[in-house]
Coordinates of C-alpha atoms and ligand atoms in Angstrom, one line a residue:
M1 CA -81.2 -51.1 -25.8
V2 CA -79.0 -50.8 -28.6
N3 CA -77.0 -48.4 -31.0
V4 CA -77.7 -49.0 -34.1
G5 CA -75.5 -48.0 -37.9
I6 CA -77.2 -48.7 -41.2
V7 CA -74.9 -48.0 -44.3
G8 CA -77.1 -47.9 -47.1
A9 CA -80.0 -46.3 -45.4
T10 CA -81.6 -44.3 -48.5
G11 CA -82.1 -47.3 -49.8
M12 CA -84.2 -50.1 -50.6
V13 CA -83.4 -52.7 -48.4
G14 CA -81.5 -49.8 -46.1
R15 CA -86.0 -47.7 -46.1
T16 CA -87.4 -51.6 -45.5
F17 CA -84.5 -52.0 -42.7
L18 CA -86.2 -48.8 -41.3
K19 CA -89.9 -50.0 -41.2
I20 CA -89.2 -53.7 -40.4
M21 CA -87.4 -52.1 -36.4
E22 CA -90.2 -50.0 -36.4
E23 CA -92.6 -52.9 -37.1
R24 CA -91.1 -55.0 -34.6
K25 CA -90.3 -52.3 -32.0
F26 CA -86.3 -53.3 -32.4
P27 CA -84.9 -51.0 -29.2
V28 CA -82.6 -48.8 -30.5
D29 CA -80.8 -46.3 -29.0
N30 CA -79.3 -44.0 -30.9
L31 CA -79.3 -44.4 -34.4
Y32 CA -76.7 -43.3 -36.8
L33 CA -77.5 -43.2 -41.0
F34 CA -74.7 -43.7 -43.2
A35 CA -75.0 -43.7 -47.1
S36 CA -73.0 -41.6 -50.1
A37 CA -72.3 -38.5 -50.6
K38 CA -75.2 -38.0 -52.9
S39 CA -78.1 -38.3 -49.9
K40 CA -75.8 -36.0 -47.1
G41 CA -78.0 -34.4 -45.0
E42 CA -80.9 -35.6 -46.3
I43 CA -84.0 -36.5 -43.5
I44 CA -85.1 -40.2 -42.8
K45 CA -88.1 -40.6 -39.8
F46 CA -87.6 -42.9 -37.4
N47 CA -90.0 -43.7 -34.2
N48 CA -91.9 -40.4 -34.7
K49 CA -87.6 -38.9 -34.8
E50 CA -86.0 -36.8 -38.0
F51 CA -82.1 -38.1 -38.7
K52 CA -79.7 -36.7 -41.4
I53 CA -78.9 -39.2 -43.1
E54 CA -74.3 -38.6 -43.3
E55 CA -71.9 -39.4 -46.3
L56 CA -70.3 -42.9 -45.6
N57 CA -66.1 -42.7 -44.9
E58 CA -63.4 -43.8 -42.6
H59 CA -64.6 -42.4 -39.4
S60 CA -68.4 -43.0 -39.6
F61 CA -67.6 -45.9 -36.8
D62 CA -65.4 -44.1 -34.4
R63 CA -68.6 -43.6 -32.0
P64 CA -70.7 -45.6 -29.7
I65 CA -72.1 -48.6 -32.3
D66 CA -73.6 -52.0 -31.1
I67 CA -74.3 -53.3 -34.7
A68 CA -74.1 -51.9 -38.0
L69 CA -76.5 -53.2 -41.1
F70 CA -74.5 -53.1 -43.8
S71 CA -77.3 -53.1 -47.7
A72 CA -74.6 -50.3 -49.8
G73 CA -73.6 -52.7 -52.1
G74 CA -70.8 -55.6 -52.1
N75 CA -67.1 -53.0 -53.0
I76 CA -68.0 -51.1 -50.4
S77 CA -69.2 -53.4 -47.6
K78 CA -66.2 -55.1 -48.1
K79 CA -64.5 -52.2 -48.1
Y80 CA -65.8 -50.7 -44.8
A81 CA -67.1 -54.1 -42.5
P82 CA -63.5 -54.3 -41.5
I83 CA -62.8 -50.6 -40.0
A84 CA -66.6 -51.5 -38.5
K85 CA -65.5 -55.1 -37.0
E86 CA -61.7 -53.3 -35.9
K87 CA -63.9 -50.4 -33.6
G88 CA -65.8 -53.6 -32.3
I89 CA -69.2 -53.5 -33.8
T90 CA -70.3 -56.4 -35.3
V91 CA -71.6 -56.1 -38.9
I92 CA -74.4 -57.3 -40.1
D93 CA -74.0 -57.5 -43.9
N94 CA -76.9 -57.9 -47.0
S95 CA -74.3 -57.9 -50.0
S96 CA -72.2 -61.1 -51.2
A97 CA -69.4 -60.0 -50.2
W98 CA -69.0 -62.7 -47.1
R99 CA -71.0 -65.3 -47.2
M100 CA -68.8 -68.1 -48.3
E101 CA -66.1 -66.7 -46.1
D102 CA -65.7 -69.9 -43.4
W103 CA -65.7 -67.9 -41.0
V104 CA -68.4 -65.8 -41.3
P105 CA -72.1 -66.7 -40.4
L106 CA -74.5 -67.6 -43.7
I107 CA -77.6 -66.9 -40.8
V108 CA -81.8 -68.0 -41.4
P109 CA -83.1 -68.4 -38.5
E110 CA -85.4 -70.1 -39.0
V111 CA -82.8 -72.3 -40.1
N112 CA -79.4 -72.6 -37.9
P113 CA -79.7 -69.8 -35.8
E114 CA -76.7 -71.1 -33.6
A115 CA -74.6 -70.1 -35.6
V116 CA -74.4 -66.8 -34.3
H117 CA -72.4 -67.9 -31.3
G118 CA -69.3 -67.4 -32.1
H119 CA -69.4 -64.6 -34.4
Q120 CA -66.0 -63.2 -35.1
G121 CA -67.8 -59.3 -36.2
I122 CA -69.1 -59.7 -39.4
I123 CA -72.0 -61.8 -40.1
S124 CA -73.6 -62.7 -43.5
N125 CA -77.6 -62.5 -45.0
P126 CA -77.8 -64.6 -47.6
N127 CA -79.0 -64.0 -51.0
C128 CA -82.8 -63.2 -51.4
S129 CA -83.8 -66.6 -53.4
T130 CA -82.1 -68.5 -51.0
I131 CA -83.6 -67.0 -47.8
Q132 CA -87.2 -68.2 -48.9
S133 CA -85.7 -72.0 -49.9
V134 CA -83.4 -72.8 -47.2
I135 CA -87.0 -72.3 -44.8
P136 CA -89.6 -75.6 -46.3
L137 CA -86.0 -77.4 -47.6
K138 CA -85.0 -77.4 -44.2
P139 CA -87.1 -79.6 -43.0
L140 CA -87.0 -81.4 -45.4
N141 CA -83.6 -82.1 -44.9
D142 CA -84.1 -82.7 -41.9
K143 CA -86.9 -85.5 -42.3
Y144 CA -86.5 -87.2 -45.5
K145 CA -82.4 -85.8 -46.5
L146 CA -82.0 -84.1 -50.2
K147 CA -80.2 -85.9 -52.5
R148 CA -81.4 -83.9 -55.0
V149 CA -82.1 -80.4 -55.5
I150 CA -83.2 -78.2 -59.0
F151 CA -84.3 -74.4 -58.5
S152 CA -86.0 -72.3 -61.4
T153 CA -86.9 -68.6 -59.7
Y154 CA -88.9 -66.0 -61.3
Q155 CA -87.3 -62.6 -59.4
A156 CA -89.3 -59.6 -58.6
V157 CA -87.2 -56.2 -60.1
S158 CA -87.4 -54.9 -56.6
G159 CA -84.4 -57.1 -55.9
S160 CA -83.0 -54.8 -58.1
G161 CA -83.3 -52.4 -55.8
V162 CA -84.2 -49.1 -56.6
G163 CA -83.4 -48.7 -60.2
G164 CA -84.9 -52.2 -61.2
I165 CA -88.4 -50.8 -59.7
K166 CA -87.8 -47.8 -62.2
D167 CA -86.9 -50.3 -65.9
L168 CA -89.8 -52.1 -64.8
E169 CA -91.9 -48.6 -64.6
N170 CA -90.5 -46.0 -66.7
G171 CA -91.2 -49.6 -70.4
L172 CA -94.7 -49.5 -69.4
A173 CA -94.8 -46.5 -71.8
A174 CA -92.8 -47.4 -74.2
P175 CA -88.8 -49.2 -73.9
Y176 CA -86.5 -48.2 -71.9
H177 CA -83.7 -49.6 -69.5
N178 CA -81.3 -48.7 -67.7
K179 CA -80.2 -51.4 -64.5
Y180 CA -80.4 -54.4 -67.2
P181 CA -79.2 -54.6 -70.2
H182 CA -82.8 -55.3 -71.8
P183 CA -86.2 -54.1 -70.9
I184 CA -87.4 -56.0 -68.2
A185 CA -91.2 -54.0 -69.3
F186 CA -93.4 -57.2 -71.0
N187 CA -90.5 -59.8 -70.9
V188 CA -88.5 -61.7 -69.0
L189 CA -84.0 -61.9 -68.5
P190 CA -82.5 -65.2 -67.5
H191 CA -79.9 -62.7 -66.3
I192 CA -79.5 -61.7 -62.9
D193 CA -75.6 -61.1 -61.4
D194 CA -72.0 -61.2 -64.3
F195 CA -72.0 -64.1 -65.8
L196 CA -68.7 -66.3 -65.2
E197 CA -66.7 -68.4 -67.4
N198 CA -68.7 -71.7 -66.8
G199 CA -72.1 -70.0 -68.4
Y200 CA -74.0 -69.5 -64.8
T201 CA -74.8 -66.5 -63.0
K202 CA -73.5 -65.5 -59.6
E203 CA -77.0 -64.9 -58.7
E204 CA -77.3 -69.2 -59.6
I205 CA -73.8 -70.4 -58.1
K206 CA -74.8 -68.2 -55.2
M207 CA -77.4 -69.9 -55.1
I208 CA -76.2 -73.8 -55.2
E209 CA -73.1 -72.6 -52.8
E210 CA -75.3 -70.7 -50.2
T211 CA -77.7 -73.0 -49.6
K212 CA -74.8 -75.8 -49.1
K213 CA -73.9 -74.4 -46.3
I214 CA -77.1 -72.9 -44.6
L215 CA -78.0 -76.2 -44.3
N216 CA -74.5 -77.6 -43.5
D217 CA -74.9 -80.0 -46.3
Q218 CA -71.8 -79.9 -49.1
D219 CA -73.1 -84.0 -50.5
I220 CA -76.2 -82.1 -51.7
K221 CA -76.5 -82.2 -55.8
I222 CA -77.8 -78.8 -56.6
T223 CA -78.3 -76.6 -60.0
A224 CA -80.2 -73.0 -60.9
T225 CA -81.5 -70.9 -63.3
T226 CA -82.7 -67.3 -61.5
V227 CA -84.6 -64.6 -63.9
R228 CA -85.7 -61.6 -63.3
V229 CA -89.3 -60.6 -64.3
P230 CA -91.2 -58.2 -64.6
V231 CA -92.7 -57.9 -60.5
R232 CA -92.6 -55.1 -58.2
Y233 CA -92.3 -57.2 -54.5
G234 CA -91.9 -61.5 -54.0
H235 CA -89.8 -63.6 -55.1
A236 CA -91.2 -66.8 -56.9
V237 CA -88.2 -69.8 -56.9
S238 CA -90.1 -73.5 -58.0
A239 CA -87.7 -76.6 -56.6
N240 CA -88.0 -79.7 -57.8
I241 CA -87.3 -81.6 -54.9
E242 CA -85.3 -85.5 -55.0
L243 CA -85.5 -87.5 -51.5
E244 CA -83.2 -89.9 -50.2
N245 CA -86.1 -91.2 -47.9
S246 CA -89.4 -92.3 -49.0
F247 CA -92.9 -89.8 -47.9
E248 CA -96.7 -89.7 -47.9
L249 CA -97.2 -86.5 -49.7
E250 CA -99.6 -85.6 -47.4
D251 CA -97.1 -86.2 -44.8
I252 CA -95.4 -83.0 -46.3
F253 CA -98.2 -81.1 -46.0
E254 CA -98.0 -81.9 -42.4
L255 CA -94.4 -81.0 -42.3
F256 CA -95.0 -77.7 -43.4
R257 CA -97.7 -76.9 -41.7
N258 CA -95.9 -77.6 -38.2
S259 CA -92.4 -75.6 -39.9
D260 CA -92.3 -71.6 -38.5
G261 CA -91.7 -68.9 -40.2
I262 CA -94.2 -70.9 -43.2
E263 CA -97.7 -71.0 -44.3
V264 CA -98.9 -73.7 -47.0
I265 CA -101.3 -71.8 -49.2
D266 CA -102.3 -74.9 -51.2
D267 CA -105.9 -75.4 -52.6
P268 CA -106.0 -76.1 -56.7
A269 CA -109.2 -76.6 -57.2
N270 CA -109.5 -72.8 -56.6
N271 CA -107.0 -72.1 -57.8
V272 CA -105.4 -70.8 -55.0
Y273 CA -101.9 -71.6 -54.4
P274 CA -98.9 -68.2 -53.4
M275 CA -98.3 -65.2 -55.5
P276 CA -96.3 -63.1 -55.1
I277 CA -98.9 -60.1 -54.5
L278 CA -100.2 -62.1 -51.5
A279 CA -96.3 -62.0 -50.0
E280 CA -95.8 -58.1 -51.4
G281 CA -95.5 -56.3 -47.0
T282 CA -94.8 -60.3 -45.4
D283 CA -92.3 -61.8 -44.2
T284 CA -93.9 -65.6 -44.9
V285 CA -93.2 -67.8 -46.2
Y286 CA -95.7 -68.5 -49.1
V287 CA -95.5 -73.3 -49.9
G288 CA -98.1 -74.7 -52.9
R289 CA -97.8 -76.8 -55.7
I290 CA -97.1 -79.1 -53.5
R291 CA -97.4 -82.8 -55.4
R292 CA -95.0 -85.5 -56.7
D293 CA -92.5 -85.4 -59.3
F294 CA -93.6 -89.1 -61.4
S295 CA -90.4 -88.5 -63.7
V296 CA -88.3 -90.2 -60.2
E297 CA -87.8 -91.9 -57.7
N298 CA -89.1 -89.6 -54.6
G299 CA -89.1 -87.1 -56.1
L300 CA -91.5 -83.8 -55.3
N301 CA -92.2 -80.7 -56.4
I302 CA -93.1 -77.1 -54.8
W303 CA -93.2 -73.4 -55.3
I304 CA -92.7 -71.3 -52.6
V305 CA -92.7 -67.5 -53.4
A306 CA -92.2 -64.4 -50.0
D307 CA -91.4 -60.6 -50.1
N308 CA -87.0 -60.2 -51.0
S309 CA -87.2 -56.6 -49.8
R310 CA -88.7 -58.3 -46.5
K311 CA -88.0 -62.0 -45.4
G312 CA -85.3 -61.7 -49.1
A313 CA -83.5 -59.4 -47.5
A314 CA -84.3 -56.3 -44.3
T315 CA -86.7 -58.9 -41.7
N316 CA -83.9 -61.5 -42.3
T317 CA -81.0 -58.8 -41.6
V318 CA -83.0 -58.0 -38.0
Q319 CA -84.5 -60.7 -36.9
I320 CA -81.1 -61.4 -36.2
A321 CA -79.2 -58.6 -34.3
E322 CA -82.8 -60.2 -32.6
L323 CA -80.3 -63.2 -32.5
L324 CA -77.6 -61.3 -31.5
I325 CA -79.6 -59.6 -28.4
N326 CA -80.8 -62.1 -27.5
K327 CA -78.1 -64.0 -27.2
Ligands
NAP401 N1 -83.6 -55.7 -52.8 C1 -83.0 -56.8 -52.6 O1 -83.5 -57.3 -52.2 C2 -82.2 -57.2 -51.9 C3 -82.0 -58.2 -50.9 C4 -80.5 -59.0 -50.3 C5 -79.4 -58.2 -50.4 N2 -79.6 -56.9 -51.0 C6 -78.5 -55.8 -51.7 O2 -77.8 -55.2 -50.0 C7 -77.6 -54.2 -51.1 C8 -78.2 -52.6 -51.3 O3 -79.5 -53.2 -52.4 P1 -81.6 -52.4 -52.5 O4 -82.1 -53.0 -53.8 O5 -81.0 -51.9 -51.2 O6 -80.0 -51.0 -53.5 P2 -79.8 -49.3 -53.8 O7 -81.7 -49.3 -53.1 O8 -79.7 -49.2 -54.7 O9 -79.4 -49.3 -52.6 C9 -78.0 -49.3 -52.4 C10 -78.3 -48.2 -50.9 O10 -75.9 -47.7 -50.9 C11 -75.4 -46.7 -51.0 N3 -74.4 -46.4 -51.4 C12 -74.5 -46.7 -52.4 N4 -73.0 -46.1 -53.4 C13 -72.5 -45.6 -51.6 C14 -71.1 -44.4 -51.5 N5 -70.5 -45.3 -51.8 N6 -71.5 -44.9 -49.8 C15 -72.5 -45.4 -48.7 N7 -73.9 -45.4 -49.3 C16 -73.1 -46.0 -51.0 C17 -77.0 -45.7 -51.9 O11 -77.0 -44.7 -51.0 P3 -77.5 -42.8 -52.1 O12 -79.1 -43.0 -51.9 O13 -76.8 -41.9 -50.8 O14 -76.8 -43.7 -53.4 C18 -77.8 -46.7 -51.2 O15 -79.0 -46.4 -49.7 C19 -77.0 -54.8 -51.9 O16 -76.2 -55.4 -51.3 C20 -77.5 -55.8 -52.9 O17 -77.6 -56.9 -53.4 C21 -81.2 -56.4 -51.7

């Protein structure tokens, strides 16, 4: 049995951690829930028991916690993950604060579970769109070698937490925005996270750099455009892929059908393809619209959909915790 701490327990991802740990019967012994001062004293149920939210502070980790799951934003992770690590706690962090540090493993259990060995107290959970994308890219890279990937994403508002959902729901009746710089209801924003001087957003750079780190291949050429769409749950990614080696399309279908975590949904004649409303509430990565890109040699187009709050965040984190306890 494991003593677990959750930082950001009242948030969208934090609440989903609890749901997933219940579903997967994660062997929790003691549970400690932390959030901001605003939520102090709030009661949250886990396995039919009530737990009181504590305000996070420097002394929160002065107790026998084994694993702490963090999802309270980058600044909180930067400040508090080292404090927890110092106390011998293993942190699994959902923010981008530690992902690109050389000594921090960035793990998708279906892709690079071996990276858990030799961790030094902090493990990062990748960006949501990256997680669902590397799951089909890994078998392609192993078999045909990826040359270039162009990502275009269609990301749900829940990817921005509770605030994103409010912007969508409040905006359905009249133009409204608070979390985003423009209304998201009846709109599409080519803008996720902050803009950088080179014209990309941080989200786009995360997809590019994290994909290379997880696949352990710095030679793949990758570019990305990340877009927020008025969908509650479920990110979609269009991946245009150039492979080094030639392929038969039937073999690609077979490869995906035999890969862990993937379900192929692809019957265009009957209007069957992956969609966010099919993915919502599941832990599967759905792949469809699998077709040759005739404009380049060895070109392939695929459409990838998954529930960002589950496989893109909480489920992946709990799977990493399972890797740790089974190590
Ligand atoms: N949503 C996704 O699909 C997704 C996917 C991957 C990664 N992530 C990452 O996960 C993190 C949380 O995202 P979310 O979507 O769950 O956001 P959210 O719904 O806005 O929740 C934020 C959580 O952080 C807590 N928090 C805020 N300030 C705090 C403070 N000063 N001290 C302690 N706790 C504090 C909040 O507590 P209060 O309720 O008390 O304010 C709440 O529990 C972010 O780093 C995000 O980038 C999100």
